[in-house]
Amino acid sequence: MAIISVQNLSKHFKVFKHHRGTLGAVRNLFSRQHTIVRAVDEISFNIQAGELVGYIGPNGAGKSTTIKMLTGLLVPTSGELLVNNLVPWKERQKYVSRVGAVFGQRTTLWWDLPVIESLSLLQYIYKIPADRFTANLKEFRDTLELDPFLDTPVRALSLGQRMRADLCAALLHDPDLLFLDEPTIGLDVVAKERIRQFIQKINRQRGTTVILTTHDLSDVEKLCQRVLIIDHGKLLFDGALNSLKERFSSKRELLVEFAEVYDEPIIDSAEISHVDGSRVSYLFSRDDISASELIGQLSAKYRIRDLEVREPEIEETIRRIYEERLLE
Ligand SMILES: Nc1ncnc2c1ncn2[C@@H]1O[C@H](COP(=O)(O)OP(=O)(O)OP(=O)(O)O)[C@@H](O)[C@H]1O
Ligand SMILES: [Mg+2]
């Protein structure tokens, strides 16, 4: 049974044309000209309990709008959405006790309250049993290293500290599901890594289902087996990260250092992309030849000192998908 089931889900926004100037202000009162933005456009997917899924796409693709519908903050224009067998926006109260959410762009904590008081308020709001609250707080203080800033008002926290406090807040009530909208945005490499490890731990140890949107593809590579790609409100890809790489990877590269300098060491089925004395790099495609065949052919003709095969980076693959809209 899927924990999240989404069927032809859409969210359209009416954006009203705005006329500028004094006369424009008057016109704004009377004209109701608008355009429709299809922020999310007929998407369908299922997510099983315990999955950790990456939800990626370029700016304005519809990621946050989807997450807001999943968390019950936005009412869909059409389509069906069931999370934990509940319709998020209809059964709000029952629903929020089962899910947690972190929006990297803004905090869900009280701006002026010290972190610890924000967390205590949540215990009261979610009616978290005292023993669960104490046990969870103890664990998260430890794993998220909250102690140095527990008494600091949220507004005075650094971005990384704030994100850790928000993660703790989202998980205190033992939700089955965790929605993370850009949880690593703006963090330095070390802070990112710490957040990633924490997310992975929660998913593995507690079996919490996690949906994660991000612009940092290392998040996806390190955490998610499955990835959904959305662009212009349409779901473009749903599958394993590996199969995405295999289907859409650009050319692989073979870097060779020959034992001597050859004048154009040509080989069929691979093209020379760069020559620097005895160092030559070739580009080849998985469909034409395997790396070992290519190396075999080269070593039959030339004397090789050293070589290295470079796979295209996931960044490169995804960039190509966004830019060339390969999946249409
Ligand atoms: N409240 C709103 N009113 C009108 N248009 C909106 C509203 N919220 C989102 N949109 C539009 O819907 C589209 C999708 O926005 P969304 O925030 O879901 O994108 P995103 O994938 O989260 O992008 P980003 O990576 O920049 O966060 C955009 O064109 C955006 O301008
Ligand atoms: Mg967003």
PDB file of N, CA and C and ligand atoms in Angstrom, residues 60 63-65 105 181-182 213 215, ligand 2:
ATOM      1  N   GLY A  60      10.998  27.320 -10.470  1.00  0.00           N
ATOM      2  CA  GLY A  60       9.640  27.528 -10.973  1.00  0.00           C
ATOM      3  C   GLY A  60       9.007  26.286 -11.567  1.00  0.00           C
ATOM      4  N   LYS A  63       7.908  22.366  -7.741  1.00  0.00           N
ATOM      5  CA  LYS A  63       8.280  21.517  -6.604  1.00  0.00           C
ATOM      6  C   LYS A  63       7.597  21.966  -5.316  1.00  0.00           C
ATOM      7  N   SER A  64       7.794  23.239  -4.973  1.00  0.00           N
ATOM      8  CA  SER A  64       7.239  23.724  -3.706  1.00  0.00           C
ATOM      9  C   SER A  64       5.717  23.652  -3.721  1.00  0.00           C
ATOM     10  N   THR A  65       5.129  23.939  -4.867  1.00  0.00           N
ATOM     11  CA  THR A  65       3.671  23.861  -4.970  1.00  0.00           C
ATOM     12  C   THR A  65       3.196  22.430  -4.691  1.00  0.00           C
ATOM     13  N   GLN A 105      13.456  27.706   2.986  1.00  0.00           N
ATOM     14  CA  GLN A 105      13.393  29.148   2.727  1.00  0.00           C
ATOM     15  C   GLN A 105      12.836  29.952   3.899  1.00  0.00           C
ATOM     16  N   ASP A 181      11.654  20.742   1.877  1.00  0.00           N
ATOM     17  CA  ASP A 181      11.764  21.603   0.693  1.00  0.00           C
ATOM     18  C   ASP A 181      13.058  22.405   0.803  1.00  0.00           C
ATOM     19  N   GLU A 182      14.073  21.961   0.094  1.00  0.00           N
ATOM     20  CA  GLU A 182      15.398  22.589   0.098  1.00  0.00           C
ATOM     21  C   GLU A 182      16.002  22.718   1.499  1.00  0.00           C
ATOM     22  N   THR A 213      13.071  18.021  -1.786  1.00  0.00           N
ATOM     23  CA  THR A 213      13.372  18.805  -2.985  1.00  0.00           C
ATOM     24  C   THR A 213      14.703  19.516  -2.755  1.00  0.00           C
ATOM     25  N   HIS A 215      18.180  21.726  -5.007  1.00  0.00           N
ATOM     26  CA  HIS A 215      18.893  22.088  -6.233  1.00  0.00           C
ATOM     27  C   HIS A 215      20.298  21.508  -6.199  1.00  0.00           C
TER      28      HIS A 215
HETATM   29 MG    MG B   2      10.579  25.954  -4.373  1.00  0.00          MG
END
